[in-house]
Amino acid sequence: MTDKQDMKEKTGPVPGPGILDIAPYIGGEAKIEGVDRPIRLASNESALGPSAKAVAAYRALAGDIFRYPDGGSEALRAAIGRVHGLDPARIVCGSGSDELIALMIRCYAGVGDEVVYSRHGFLMYPIGAKSVGATPVAVPEKSLTADVDAILAHVTDKTKLVFVANPNNPTGTYLSERELARLQAGLPPHVILAIDAAYAEFVNRNDYEPGIRLVDKAENVVMLRTFSKIYALAGLRLGWMYGPPAIVDVVNRVRGPFNVNAAALAAGVAAVEDTEAVARARAHNDKWLPWLSERLARLGLELTPSVGNFVLPRFPDDPKRNADAAFAYLQQRGIITRKMGGYGLPACLRITIGTSEENEKVAATLAEFMAS
Ligand SMILES: Cc1ncc(COP(=O)(O)O)c(C=O)c1O
């Protein structure tokens, strides 16, 4: 019996439409039994850890945690505005960009509506759509890259939002500024384009733009950002959104009055202002992303070029050499990576760029695995 049938036969509370169709999100593993300090390369967390200034700001807050946080995230919005040259009134902060994804969907989609996303896009888009009874529409990609024409061809009268992670997790691919502008230009004005630029700070390409310029040009574009990746504050849950005043107004009506906690606000201000820490993290990724990509390619693994802080090697079909076998081999040696079956990429593993030692260890262990 399915959960749905089971629910119908019971007389108790029934959740809203779509909710029982959600397969709960499974995060990256954090532990390996019997291993004290596993190498954790499963969640695209920062290799270098947070800015010392962010940690100090977090600690300094300890005596004040009995106070409610600033419900308007004013100091943080002002700091983000200063650093990125944006009007703070057009910024909304959230408890991770996950919350902002969910809020955007809750504000603009409902039963019978469609939320369009790219086939191998971030899983929170279909989960968010189902949670409000909307239909997630997965659009095929080309070479594991979002396909603008295919996305436009899947937009219907029912479409309320189009989500593009740029760069995308887990594929690591991206759309150029021009392609994103072409996507926006092809959308009806009532459809929102949500550009999820969680990995923007890692991208090192001249034709890339995180979405700010498109938000400034159009009434139907928002850009989502996170403090979980290059800023290394994943544990505090902090994200932000930049959008047109009308959309910002809508989201501010619906979000919780104290949706961002005080520790996240304090650490966030220090982190966004510590541009040196960001530059260090970026330089680290600039060095190790090509290094790890090249090492894995040398082993005969197929890789789509990634511009994020992770790679997505594709393993052979041979059961002794496939992604499941590689995952188990690494796990037995204390290294946690991410299986990709949930993203429809069961032949791949996603591996986050770690510290120098971690990258060397994962490359050497995979070389051993392929030769074993
Ligand atoms: C594309 C993308 N968007 C959003 C998020 C969520 O970020 P946050 O930790 O801010 O909720 C992630 C996290 O992995 C991501 O990969």
mmCIF file of C-alpha atoms and ligand atoms in Angstrom:
data_model
loop_
_atom_site.group_PDB
_atom_site.id
_atom_site.type_symbol
_atom_site.label_atom_id
_atom_site.label_comp_id
_atom_site.label_asym_id
_atom_site.label_seq_id
_atom_site.Cartn_x
_atom_site.Cartn_y
_atom_site.Cartn_z
ATOM 1 C CA MET A 1 0.000 0.000 0.000
ATOM 2 C CA THR A 2 1.332 3.458 -0.817
ATOM 3 C CA ASP A 3 1.587 6.150 1.836
ATOM 4 C CA LYS A 4 -1.197 7.991 0.044
ATOM 5 C CA GLN A 5 -3.658 5.078 0.080
ATOM 6 C CA ASP A 6 -2.717 4.374 3.647
ATOM 7 C CA MET A 7 -3.482 7.976 4.545
ATOM 8 C CA LYS A 8 -6.881 7.859 2.834
ATOM 9 C CA GLU A 9 -7.962 4.878 4.871
ATOM 10 C CA LYS A 10 -7.031 6.534 8.112
ATOM 11 C CA THR A 11 -9.273 9.166 9.601
ATOM 12 C CA GLY A 12 -6.592 11.328 11.196
ATOM 13 C CA PRO A 13 -5.041 14.578 9.985
ATOM 14 C CA VAL A 14 -4.236 14.717 6.283
ATOM 15 C CA PRO A 15 -1.353 16.858 4.992
ATOM 16 C CA GLY A 16 -1.786 19.273 2.101
ATOM 17 C CA PRO A 17 -1.751 18.113 -1.524
ATOM 18 C CA GLY A 18 1.636 17.001 -2.800
ATOM 19 C CA ILE A 19 3.319 16.635 0.566
ATOM 20 C CA LEU A 20 3.263 12.842 0.630
ATOM 21 C CA ASP A 21 4.849 12.819 -2.828
ATOM 22 C CA ILE A 22 7.996 14.333 -1.355
ATOM 23 C CA ALA A 23 10.942 12.028 -0.829
ATOM 24 C CA PRO A 24 12.673 13.700 2.121
ATOM 25 C CA TYR A 25 15.956 15.420 1.250
ATOM 26 C CA ILE A 26 18.899 13.324 2.340
ATOM 27 C CA GLY A 27 21.949 15.417 3.163
ATOM 28 C CA GLY A 28 25.548 14.294 2.830
ATOM 29 C CA GLU A 29 26.754 11.838 5.441
ATOM 30 C CA ALA A 30 28.917 13.222 8.227
ATOM 31 C CA LYS A 31 30.109 10.116 10.088
ATOM 32 C CA ILE A 32 31.782 6.821 9.418
ATOM 33 C CA GLU A 33 31.530 4.240 12.150
ATOM 34 C CA GLY A 34 34.892 3.692 13.831
ATOM 35 C CA VAL A 35 36.539 6.703 12.166
ATOM 36 C CA ASP A 36 37.314 9.619 14.477
ATOM 37 C CA ARG A 37 37.762 12.390 11.944
ATOM 38 C CA PRO A 38 36.531 11.375 8.532
ATOM 39 C CA ILE A 39 37.389 13.494 5.518
ATOM 40 C CA ARG A 40 34.080 15.143 4.683
ATOM 41 C CA LEU A 41 33.710 15.955 1.009
ATOM 42 C CA ALA A 42 29.959 15.343 0.725
ATOM 43 C CA SER A 43 28.256 18.701 1.240
ATOM 44 C CA ASN A 44 30.235 21.344 -0.682
ATOM 45 C CA GLU A 45 31.264 23.005 2.547
ATOM 46 C CA SER A 46 34.233 25.335 2.624
ATOM 47 C CA ALA A 47 37.708 23.793 2.576
ATOM 48 C CA LEU A 48 39.282 26.560 4.645
ATOM 49 C CA GLY A 49 36.624 27.160 7.297
ATOM 50 C CA PRO A 50 35.134 30.480 8.348
ATOM 51 C CA SER A 51 36.761 33.885 8.639
ATOM 52 C CA ALA A 52 38.378 34.361 12.077
ATOM 53 C CA LYS A 53 36.463 37.636 12.273
ATOM 54 C CA ALA A 54 33.147 35.815 11.763
ATOM 55 C CA VAL A 55 34.032 33.345 14.516
ATOM 56 C CA ALA A 56 34.954 36.212 16.866
ATOM 57 C CA ALA A 57 31.640 37.981 16.123
ATOM 58 C CA TYR A 58 29.766 34.743 16.801
ATOM 59 C CA ARG A 59 31.547 34.269 20.141
ATOM 60 C CA ALA A 60 31.025 37.885 21.156
ATOM 61 C CA LEU A 61 27.281 37.379 20.845
ATOM 62 C CA ALA A 62 27.097 34.578 23.422
ATOM 63 C CA GLY A 63 25.969 36.742 26.335
ATOM 64 C CA ASP A 64 23.088 38.201 24.323
ATOM 65 C CA ILE A 65 21.349 35.078 23.098
ATOM 66 C CA PHE A 66 18.370 35.695 25.361
ATOM 67 C CA ARG A 67 17.435 38.623 23.065
ATOM 68 C CA TYR A 68 15.375 38.304 19.939
ATOM 69 C CA PRO A 69 17.414 38.999 16.826
ATOM 70 C CA ASP A 70 16.866 42.053 14.632
ATOM 71 C CA GLY A 71 13.850 40.908 12.619
ATOM 72 C CA GLY A 72 14.775 43.106 9.678
ATOM 73 C CA SER A 73 18.398 41.867 9.444
ATOM 74 C CA GLU A 74 19.278 45.532 9.041
ATOM 75 C CA ALA A 75 22.992 45.504 9.810
ATOM 76 C CA LEU A 76 23.529 42.483 7.615
ATOM 77 C CA ARG A 77 21.543 43.882 4.699
ATOM 78 C CA ALA A 78 23.513 47.108 5.010
ATOM 79 C CA ALA A 79 26.822 45.185 4.986
ATOM 80 C CA ILE A 80 25.803 43.091 1.965
ATOM 81 C CA GLY A 81 24.658 46.286 0.255
ATOM 82 C CA ARG A 82 28.032 47.960 0.896
ATOM 83 C CA VAL A 83 30.108 45.029 -0.282
ATOM 84 C CA HIS A 84 28.048 44.251 -3.402
ATOM 85 C CA GLY A 85 26.937 47.799 -4.233
ATOM 86 C CA LEU A 86 23.233 47.024 -3.747
ATOM 87 C CA ASP A 87 20.267 48.824 -2.231
ATOM 88 C CA PRO A 88 19.679 47.086 1.158
ATOM 89 C CA ALA A 89 15.931 47.694 0.782
ATOM 90 C CA ARG A 90 15.934 45.171 -2.039
ATOM 91 C CA ILE A 91 17.631 42.443 0.007
ATOM 92 C CA VAL A 92 15.876 39.817 2.137
ATOM 93 C CA CYS A 93 17.882 37.563 4.448
ATOM 94 C CA GLY A 94 16.855 34.017 5.180
ATOM 95 C CA SER A 95 17.741 31.007 7.259
ATOM 96 C CA GLY A 96 19.862 29.556 4.478
ATOM 97 C CA SER A 97 18.956 30.050 0.844
ATOM 98 C CA ASP A 98 16.828 26.916 1.318
ATOM 99 C CA GLU A 99 14.377 29.064 3.254
ATOM 100 C CA LEU A 100 14.315 31.677 0.504
ATOM 101 C CA ILE A 101 13.702 29.019 -2.168
ATOM 102 C CA ALA A 102 10.769 27.695 -0.107
ATOM 103 C CA LEU A 103 9.446 31.212 0.541
ATOM 104 C CA MET A 104 9.551 32.193 -3.121
ATOM 105 C CA ILE A 105 7.601 29.073 -4.029
ATOM 106 C CA ARG A 106 5.118 29.546 -1.210
ATOM 107 C CA CYS A 107 4.513 33.180 -2.207
ATOM 108 C CA TYR A 108 4.072 32.579 -5.920
ATOM 109 C CA ALA A 109 2.923 28.998 -6.562
ATOM 110 C CA GLY A 110 0.111 26.778 -5.371
ATOM 111 C CA VAL A 111 -2.070 23.826 -6.332
ATOM 112 C CA GLY A 112 -2.260 23.419 -10.105
ATOM 113 C CA ASP A 113 0.751 25.668 -10.814
ATOM 114 C CA GLU A 114 4.060 24.555 -12.272
ATOM 115 C CA VAL A 115 7.596 25.189 -11.109
ATOM 116 C CA VAL A 116 10.154 24.625 -13.845
ATOM 117 C CA TYR A 117 13.744 23.584 -13.159
ATOM 118 C CA SER A 118 16.619 21.955 -14.963
ATOM 119 C CA ARG A 119 16.706 18.130 -14.857
ATOM 120 C CA HIS A 120 19.789 17.855 -12.658
ATOM 121 C CA GLY A 121 19.055 21.002 -10.691
ATOM 122 C CA PHE A 122 19.132 21.376 -6.928
ATOM 123 C CA LEU A 123 16.584 19.084 -5.235
ATOM 124 C CA MET A 124 15.011 21.784 -3.084
ATOM 125 C CA TYR A 125 13.169 23.146 -6.154
ATOM 126 C CA PRO A 126 10.958 20.064 -6.733
ATOM 127 C CA ILE A 127 10.616 19.549 -2.970
ATOM 128 C CA GLY A 128 9.464 23.163 -2.543
ATOM 129 C CA ALA A 129 7.011 22.852 -5.431
ATOM 130 C CA LYS A 130 5.433 19.678 -4.074
ATOM 131 C CA SER A 131 5.167 21.170 -0.598
ATOM 132 C CA VAL A 132 2.609 23.696 -1.900
ATOM 133 C CA GLY A 133 0.790 21.244 -4.174
ATOM 134 C CA ALA A 134 2.420 22.650 -7.332
ATOM 135 C CA THR A 135 3.890 20.432 -10.031
ATOM 136 C CA PRO A 136 7.670 20.413 -10.475
ATOM 137 C CA VAL A 137 8.599 20.258 -14.161
ATOM 138 C CA ALA A 138 12.075 18.870 -14.825
ATOM 139 C CA VAL A 139 13.527 20.047 -18.144
ATOM 140 C CA PRO A 140 16.111 17.937 -20.012
ATOM 141 C CA GLU A 141 19.662 19.300 -20.150
ATOM 142 C CA LYS A 142 22.365 19.269 -22.803
ATOM 143 C CA SER A 143 25.737 17.919 -21.652
ATOM 144 C CA LEU A 144 24.594 18.255 -18.022
ATOM 145 C CA THR A 145 24.010 21.974 -18.616
ATOM 146 C CA ALA A 146 20.725 23.876 -18.380
ATOM 147 C CA ASP A 147 19.216 24.271 -21.864
ATOM 148 C CA VAL A 148 17.561 27.680 -22.318
ATOM 149 C CA ASP A 149 15.472 26.675 -25.353
ATOM 150 C CA ALA A 150 14.211 23.532 -23.653
ATOM 151 C CA ILE A 151 13.333 25.490 -20.499
ATOM 152 C CA LEU A 152 11.374 28.041 -22.549
ATOM 153 C CA ALA A 153 9.601 25.219 -24.381
ATOM 154 C CA HIS A 154 8.396 23.828 -21.023
ATOM 155 C CA VAL A 155 6.885 27.115 -19.824
ATOM 156 C CA THR A 156 3.076 27.048 -19.938
ATOM 157 C CA ASP A 157 0.207 29.211 -18.671
ATOM 158 C CA LYS A 158 0.557 27.368 -15.388
ATOM 159 C CA THR A 159 4.258 28.160 -14.868
ATOM 160 C CA LYS A 160 4.900 30.512 -11.966
ATOM 161 C CA LEU A 161 8.626 30.147 -11.382
ATOM 162 C CA VAL A 162 11.711 28.960 -13.227
ATOM 163 C CA PHE A 163 14.685 27.977 -11.053
ATOM 164 C CA VAL A 164 18.197 27.910 -12.433
ATOM 165 C CA ALA A 165 21.110 27.155 -10.135
ATOM 166 C CA ASN A 166 24.022 29.028 -11.672
ATOM 167 C CA PRO A 167 26.459 27.382 -11.349
ATOM 168 C CA ASN A 168 24.423 24.258 -10.857
ATOM 169 C CA ASN A 169 24.792 21.771 -8.037
ATOM 170 C CA PRO A 170 25.628 18.900 -8.605
ATOM 171 C CA THR A 171 26.790 19.240 -12.218
ATOM 172 C CA GLY A 172 29.124 22.230 -11.724
ATOM 173 C CA THR A 173 28.079 23.679 -15.094
ATOM 174 C CA TYR A 174 26.870 27.251 -15.676
ATOM 175 C CA LEU A 175 25.019 29.527 -18.058
ATOM 176 C CA SER A 176 26.705 32.687 -19.346
ATOM 177 C CA GLU A 177 25.238 36.100 -18.602
ATOM 178 C CA ARG A 178 24.026 36.202 -22.180
ATOM 179 C CA GLU A 179 22.221 32.876 -21.981
ATOM 180 C CA LEU A 180 20.494 33.872 -18.738
ATOM 181 C CA ALA A 181 19.406 37.156 -20.322
ATOM 182 C CA ARG A 182 18.039 35.200 -23.273
ATOM 183 C CA LEU A 183 16.104 32.997 -20.845
ATOM 184 C CA GLN A 184 14.617 36.019 -19.092
ATOM 185 C CA ALA A 185 13.744 37.657 -22.403
ATOM 186 C CA GLY A 186 11.811 34.557 -23.473
ATOM 187 C CA LEU A 187 9.702 34.320 -20.300
ATOM 188 C CA PRO A 188 6.231 35.838 -19.994
ATOM 189 C CA PRO A 189 6.356 38.758 -17.508
ATOM 190 C CA HIS A 190 4.321 36.905 -14.880
ATOM 191 C CA VAL A 191 6.888 34.075 -14.612
ATOM 192 C CA ILE A 192 9.675 34.638 -12.081
ATOM 193 C CA LEU A 193 13.210 33.626 -12.957
ATOM 194 C CA ALA A 194 14.973 32.640 -9.708
ATOM 195 C CA ILE A 195 18.734 32.533 -10.215
ATOM 196 C CA ASP A 196 20.285 30.504 -7.421
ATOM 197 C CA ALA A 197 23.899 31.670 -7.326
ATOM 198 C CA ALA A 198 24.998 29.708 -4.243
ATOM 199 C CA TYR A 199 28.451 29.079 -5.771
ATOM 200 C CA ALA A 200 28.870 32.467 -7.501
ATOM 201 C CA GLU A 201 32.006 33.445 -5.587
ATOM 202 C CA PHE A 202 33.917 30.425 -6.876
ATOM 203 C CA VAL A 203 33.279 31.108 -10.556
ATOM 204 C CA ASN A 204 36.235 32.232 -12.565
ATOM 205 C CA ARG A 205 34.813 32.905 -16.041
ATOM 206 C CA ASN A 206 34.569 36.199 -17.931
ATOM 207 C CA ASP A 207 31.123 35.481 -19.345
ATOM 208 C CA TYR A 208 29.579 34.750 -15.917
ATOM 209 C CA GLU A 209 27.489 37.165 -13.858
ATOM 210 C CA PRO A 210 25.652 36.076 -10.710
ATOM 211 C CA GLY A 211 22.361 37.722 -11.661
ATOM 212 C CA ILE A 212 22.570 41.205 -10.150
ATOM 213 C CA ARG A 213 22.528 42.948 -13.519
ATOM 214 C CA LEU A 214 19.511 40.948 -14.663
ATOM 215 C CA VAL A 215 17.609 41.710 -11.439
ATOM 216 C CA ASP A 216 18.321 45.396 -12.055
ATOM 217 C CA LYS A 217 16.934 45.191 -15.583
ATOM 218 C CA ALA A 218 13.794 43.149 -15.065
ATOM 219 C CA GLU A 219 10.757 43.039 -12.802
ATOM 220 C CA ASN A 220 10.577 39.248 -12.723
ATOM 221 C CA VAL A 221 14.080 38.126 -11.687
ATOM 222 C CA VAL A 222 15.474 37.341 -8.240
ATOM 223 C CA MET A 223 18.968 36.216 -7.261
ATOM 224 C CA LEU A 224 19.579 33.918 -4.283
ATOM 225 C CA ARG A 225 22.900 33.723 -2.442
ATOM 226 C CA THR A 226 24.234 31.768 0.506
ATOM 227 C CA PHE A 227 26.742 32.078 3.336
ATOM 228 C CA SER A 228 27.091 28.281 3.434
ATOM 229 C CA LYS A 229 29.691 27.891 0.712
ATOM 230 C CA ILE A 230 32.579 30.354 0.292
ATOM 231 C CA TYR A 231 31.729 32.118 3.587
ATOM 232 C CA ALA A 232 31.817 28.778 5.416
ATOM 233 C CA LEU A 233 28.851 29.431 7.731
ATOM 234 C CA ALA A 234 26.697 26.438 6.711
ATOM 235 C CA GLY A 235 26.031 25.521 10.343
ATOM 236 C CA LEU A 236 24.492 28.901 11.106
ATOM 237 C CA ARG A 237 22.019 28.806 8.181
ATOM 238 C CA LEU A 238 22.217 32.095 6.356
ATOM 239 C CA GLY A 239 21.252 33.191 2.861
ATOM 240 C CA TRP A 240 20.056 36.313 1.096
ATOM 241 C CA MET A 241 17.996 37.332 -1.853
ATOM 242 C CA TYR A 242 18.146 40.385 -4.121
ATOM 243 C CA GLY A 243 15.053 41.249 -6.100
ATOM 244 C CA PRO A 244 12.649 43.865 -7.399
ATOM 245 C CA PRO A 245 10.864 45.911 -4.672
ATOM 246 C CA ALA A 246 7.473 44.283 -5.369
ATOM 247 C CA ILE A 247 8.817 40.740 -4.863
ATOM 248 C CA VAL A 248 10.845 41.783 -1.809
ATOM 249 C CA ASP A 249 7.668 43.243 -0.325
ATOM 250 C CA VAL A 250 5.776 39.975 -0.892
ATOM 251 C CA VAL A 251 8.492 37.804 0.681
ATOM 252 C CA ASN A 252 8.773 40.141 3.671
ATOM 253 C CA ARG A 253 5.053 39.682 4.345
ATOM 254 C CA VAL A 254 5.339 35.910 4.487
ATOM 255 C CA ARG A 255 8.693 35.215 6.154
ATOM 256 C CA GLY A 256 8.869 34.640 9.896
ATOM 257 C CA PRO A 257 9.374 37.828 11.888
ATOM 258 C CA PHE A 258 12.716 36.567 13.263
ATOM 259 C CA ASN A 259 13.667 34.174 10.487
ATOM 260 C CA VAL A 260 17.420 34.724 10.823
ATOM 261 C CA ASN A 261 19.015 33.968 14.177
ATOM 262 C CA ALA A 262 21.230 36.444 16.007
ATOM 263 C CA ALA A 263 24.415 34.364 15.699
ATOM 264 C CA ALA A 264 24.002 34.121 11.940
ATOM 265 C CA LEU A 265 23.419 37.872 11.681
ATOM 266 C CA ALA A 266 26.526 38.722 13.722
ATOM 267 C CA ALA A 267 28.809 36.255 11.960
ATOM 268 C CA GLY A 268 27.329 37.174 8.573
ATOM 269 C CA VAL A 269 28.248 40.853 8.880
ATOM 270 C CA ALA A 270 31.847 39.988 9.789
ATOM 271 C CA ALA A 271 32.073 37.341 7.060
ATOM 272 C CA VAL A 272 30.780 39.500 4.230
ATOM 273 C CA GLU A 273 33.156 42.298 5.222
ATOM 274 C CA ASP A 274 36.162 39.982 5.390
ATOM 275 C CA THR A 275 36.938 40.155 1.699
ATOM 276 C CA GLU A 276 40.458 38.822 2.331
ATOM 277 C CA ALA A 277 39.066 35.544 3.677
ATOM 278 C CA VAL A 278 36.877 35.252 0.582
ATOM 279 C CA ALA A 279 39.871 35.910 -1.676
ATOM 280 C CA ARG A 280 41.854 33.188 0.126
ATOM 281 C CA ALA A 281 39.054 30.665 -0.281
ATOM 282 C CA ARG A 282 38.709 31.564 -3.925
ATOM 283 C CA ALA A 283 42.448 31.235 -4.566
ATOM 284 C CA HIS A 284 42.411 27.843 -2.851
ATOM 285 C CA ASN A 285 39.605 26.668 -5.116
ATOM 286 C CA ASP A 286 41.309 28.135 -8.204
ATOM 287 C CA LYS A 287 44.300 25.969 -7.429
ATOM 288 C CA TRP A 288 42.644 22.734 -6.335
ATOM 289 C CA LEU A 289 39.591 22.520 -8.607
ATOM 290 C CA PRO A 290 41.722 22.133 -11.761
ATOM 291 C CA TRP A 291 44.214 19.958 -9.868
ATOM 292 C CA LEU A 292 41.598 17.454 -8.703
ATOM 293 C CA SER A 293 39.751 17.558 -12.035
ATOM 294 C CA GLU A 294 42.949 16.741 -13.892
ATOM 295 C CA ARG A 295 43.947 13.951 -11.484
ATOM 296 C CA LEU A 296 40.589 12.260 -11.816
ATOM 297 C CA ALA A 297 40.520 12.674 -15.594
ATOM 298 C CA ARG A 298 43.928 10.980 -15.731
ATOM 299 C CA LEU A 299 42.362 7.938 -14.088
ATOM 300 C CA GLY A 300 40.029 7.664 -17.060
ATOM 301 C CA LEU A 301 37.028 9.132 -15.227
ATOM 302 C CA GLU A 302 34.728 11.359 -17.238
ATOM 303 C CA LEU A 303 34.288 14.870 -15.847
ATOM 304 C CA THR A 304 32.061 17.740 -16.881
ATOM 305 C CA PRO A 305 34.086 20.938 -16.350
ATOM 306 C CA SER A 306 33.001 22.384 -12.992
ATOM 307 C CA VAL A 307 33.123 26.037 -11.960
ATOM 308 C CA GLY A 308 31.986 25.379 -8.374
ATOM 309 C CA ASN A 309 33.819 23.968 -5.355
ATOM 310 C CA PHE A 310 33.152 20.363 -6.327
ATOM 311 C CA VAL A 311 33.651 17.873 -9.133
ATOM 312 C CA LEU A 312 31.358 15.199 -10.539
ATOM 313 C CA PRO A 313 33.368 12.256 -11.877
ATOM 314 C CA ARG A 314 31.456 9.619 -13.803
ATOM 315 C CA PHE A 315 32.511 6.046 -13.094
ATOM 316 C CA PRO A 316 32.475 3.037 -15.443
ATOM 317 C CA ASP A 317 29.495 0.636 -15.432
ATOM 318 C CA ASP A 318 31.601 -2.343 -14.321
ATOM 319 C CA PRO A 319 30.251 -3.268 -10.849
ATOM 320 C CA LYS A 320 33.823 -3.411 -9.502
ATOM 321 C CA ARG A 321 34.587 0.101 -10.716
ATOM 322 C CA ASN A 322 31.223 1.854 -10.571
ATOM 323 C CA ALA A 323 30.215 4.814 -8.421
ATOM 324 C CA ASP A 324 28.767 2.642 -5.637
ATOM 325 C CA ALA A 325 31.983 0.624 -5.431
ATOM 326 C CA ALA A 326 34.067 3.825 -5.419
ATOM 327 C CA PHE A 327 31.890 5.341 -2.719
ATOM 328 C CA ALA A 328 32.307 2.244 -0.520
ATOM 329 C CA TYR A 329 36.074 2.090 -1.171
ATOM 330 C CA LEU A 330 36.512 5.730 -0.150
ATOM 331 C CA GLN A 331 34.208 5.337 2.834
ATOM 332 C CA GLN A 332 36.242 2.376 4.119
ATOM 333 C CA ARG A 333 39.291 4.634 3.998
ATOM 334 C CA GLY A 334 37.660 7.440 5.935
ATOM 335 C CA ILE A 335 36.536 9.634 3.020
ATOM 336 C CA ILE A 336 32.905 10.664 2.628
ATOM 337 C CA THR A 337 31.663 11.706 -0.826
ATOM 338 C CA ARG A 338 28.126 12.074 -2.143
ATOM 339 C CA LYS A 339 26.140 9.509 -4.098
ATOM 340 C CA MET A 340 24.122 11.041 -6.893
ATOM 341 C CA GLY A 341 21.236 8.587 -7.424
ATOM 342 C CA GLY A 342 18.789 11.143 -5.965
ATOM 343 C CA TYR A 343 19.809 13.534 -8.747
ATOM 344 C CA GLY A 344 19.366 10.933 -11.478
ATOM 345 C CA LEU A 345 23.138 10.547 -11.876
ATOM 346 C CA PRO A 346 23.814 7.138 -10.287
ATOM 347 C CA ALA A 347 27.064 6.662 -12.244
ATOM 348 C CA CYS A 348 28.590 9.758 -10.627
ATOM 349 C CA LEU A 349 29.920 10.818 -7.246
ATOM 350 C CA ARG A 350 30.103 14.443 -6.196
ATOM 351 C CA ILE A 351 33.337 15.323 -4.437
ATOM 352 C CA THR A 352 33.853 18.667 -2.704
ATOM 353 C CA ILE A 353 37.202 20.427 -2.991
ATOM 354 C CA GLY A 354 38.822 19.985 0.432
ATOM 355 C CA THR A 355 42.065 21.067 2.049
ATOM 356 C CA SER A 356 45.322 20.329 0.206
ATOM 357 C CA GLU A 357 45.816 17.125 2.201
ATOM 358 C CA GLU A 358 42.226 16.004 1.671
ATOM 359 C CA ASN A 359 42.417 16.570 -2.077
ATOM 360 C CA GLU A 360 45.678 14.638 -2.296
ATOM 361 C CA LYS A 361 44.222 11.815 -0.218
ATOM 362 C CA VAL A 362 41.025 11.487 -2.255
ATOM 363 C CA ALA A 363 42.976 11.568 -5.545
ATOM 364 C CA ALA A 364 45.450 8.936 -4.320
ATOM 365 C CA THR A 365 42.690 6.717 -2.928
ATOM 366 C CA LEU A 366 40.716 6.860 -6.167
ATOM 367 C CA ALA A 367 43.878 6.046 -8.127
ATOM 368 C CA GLU A 368 44.298 2.966 -5.904
ATOM 369 C CA PHE A 369 40.633 2.081 -6.409
ATOM 370 C CA MET A 370 40.840 2.302 -10.199
ATOM 371 C CA ALA A 371 44.033 0.203 -10.200
ATOM 372 C CA SER A 372 42.761 -2.386 -7.676
HETATM 373 C C1 LIG B 1 22.451 25.324 -5.651
HETATM 374 C C2 LIG B 1 22.220 25.423 -4.181
HETATM 375 N N1 LIG B 1 21.314 26.269 -3.736
HETATM 376 C C3 LIG B 1 21.075 26.403 -2.420
HETATM 377 C C4 LIG B 1 21.742 25.641 -1.493
HETATM 378 C C5 LIG B 1 21.358 25.764 -0.062
HETATM 379 O O1 LIG B 1 22.156 26.597 0.619
HETATM 380 P P1 LIG B 1 21.842 27.014 2.116
HETATM 381 O O2 LIG B 1 22.808 26.280 2.952
HETATM 382 O O3 LIG B 1 22.053 28.493 2.099
HETATM 383 O O4 LIG B 1 20.418 26.674 2.420
HETATM 384 C C6 LIG B 1 22.698 24.732 -1.906
HETATM 385 C C7 LIG B 1 23.397 23.891 -0.910
HETATM 386 O O5 LIG B 1 24.002 22.917 -1.193
HETATM 387 C C8 LIG B 1 22.942 24.623 -3.282
HETATM 388 O O6 LIG B 1 23.829 23.738 -3.730
#
